[in-house]
Amino acid sequence: MYKRKIVTILNTIMELDISNFDEEIVYESIAMLEDEFKINVPIKDINERNFNSVNKMNLYIERKVREKNG
């Protein structure tokens, strides 16, 4: 459902000049996803289970949006 927006955000991140790629890219990506989808991603949820593919990111975001909207 959100895959196209997720890919757009990830493409934007890839164009940035990020010197500490691993850590900074993760947090920058999460911040952009939070802004785009109006969700909060707790630190404990930032892991491979939720964020190591676009499909997993999509499922996670769908779940968070459902939780937010009740």
CSV table of N, CA and C in Angstrom, one decimal, residues 1-2 5 8-10 13-16 18 22 29-31 36 38 40 43-44 55 58-60 62-63 66 68:
chain,number,residue,atom,x,y,z
A,1,MET,N,0.8,-1.2,0.0
A,1,MET,CA,0.0,0.0,0.0
A,1,MET,C,0.9,1.3,0.0
A,2,TYR,N,1.9,1.3,0.8
A,2,TYR,CA,2.8,2.4,0.9
A,2,TYR,C,4.1,2.3,0.2
A,5,LYS,N,5.7,5.3,-1.8
A,5,LYS,CA,6.2,6.4,-1.0
A,5,LYS,C,7.5,6.0,-0.3
A,8,THR,N,10.3,6.1,-2.7
A,8,THR,CA,10.7,7.5,-3.0
A,8,THR,C,11.5,8.1,-1.9
A,9,ILE,N,11.1,7.8,-0.6
A,9,ILE,CA,11.9,8.3,0.5
A,9,ILE,C,13.3,7.7,0.5
A,10,LEU,N,13.4,6.4,0.3
A,10,LEU,CA,14.7,5.7,0.3
A,10,LEU,C,15.6,6.3,-0.9
A,13,ILE,N,17.0,9.5,0.3
A,13,ILE,CA,18.1,9.3,1.3
A,13,ILE,C,19.4,8.9,0.6
A,14,MET,N,19.3,8.1,-0.5
A,14,MET,CA,20.5,7.6,-1.2
A,14,MET,C,21.2,8.8,-1.9
A,15,GLU,N,20.5,9.8,-2.2
A,15,GLU,CA,21.1,11.0,-2.8
A,15,GLU,C,21.8,11.9,-1.9
A,16,LEU,N,21.6,11.8,-0.6
A,16,LEU,CA,22.2,12.7,0.4
A,16,LEU,C,23.6,12.3,0.6
A,18,ILE,N,25.9,11.4,3.1
A,18,ILE,CA,26.0,11.0,4.5
A,18,ILE,C,27.3,10.3,4.7
A,22,ASP,N,25.9,3.8,7.6
A,22,ASP,CA,25.1,2.9,8.3
A,22,ASP,C,24.1,3.5,9.3
A,29,SER,N,16.2,7.9,7.4
A,29,SER,CA,15.1,7.2,6.8
A,29,SER,C,13.9,7.1,7.7
A,30,ILE,N,14.2,6.7,9.0
A,30,ILE,CA,13.1,6.6,9.9
A,30,ILE,C,12.4,7.9,10.1
A,31,ALA,N,13.2,9.0,10.3
A,31,ALA,CA,12.6,10.3,10.5
A,31,ALA,C,11.7,10.7,9.3
A,36,GLU,N,6.3,11.4,6.9
A,36,GLU,CA,5.5,11.1,5.7
A,36,GLU,C,4.2,10.4,6.2
A,38,LYS,N,3.1,10.1,9.4
A,38,LYS,CA,2.6,10.6,10.7
A,38,LYS,C,2.5,9.5,11.7
A,40,ASN,N,5.0,7.2,14.8
A,40,ASN,CA,6.2,7.3,15.7
A,40,ASN,C,6.8,5.9,15.7
A,43,ILE,N,12.6,3.3,19.2
A,43,ILE,CA,13.9,2.8,19.0
A,43,ILE,C,13.9,1.2,19.0
A,44,LYS,N,13.1,0.6,19.8
A,44,LYS,CA,13.1,-0.8,20.0
A,44,LYS,C,12.6,-1.5,18.7
A,55,ASN,N,9.3,-4.5,1.6
A,55,ASN,CA,8.0,-5.2,2.0
A,55,ASN,C,7.9,-5.2,3.5
A,58,ASN,N,6.9,-1.7,4.5
A,58,ASN,CA,5.5,-1.5,4.2
A,58,ASN,C,4.5,-2.1,5.2
A,59,LEU,N,4.8,-3.4,5.6
A,59,LEU,CA,4.0,-4.1,6.6
A,59,LEU,C,4.0,-3.3,7.9
A,60,TYR,N,5.2,-2.9,8.3
A,60,TYR,CA,5.4,-2.2,9.6
A,60,TYR,C,4.6,-0.9,9.6
A,62,GLU,N,2.1,0.0,7.6
A,62,GLU,CA,0.6,-0.3,7.6
A,62,GLU,C,0.1,-0.6,9.0
A,63,ARG,N,0.9,-1.4,9.8
A,63,ARG,CA,0.5,-1.7,11.1
A,63,ARG,C,0.4,-0.5,12.0
A,66,ARG,N,-2.5,1.8,11.1
A,66,ARG,CA,-3.8,1.2,11.7
A,66,ARG,C,-3.9,1.4,13.2
A,68,LYS,N,-2.5,3.9,14.9
A,68,LYS,CA,-2.7,5.3,15.1
A,68,LYS,C,-4.2,5.7,14.8
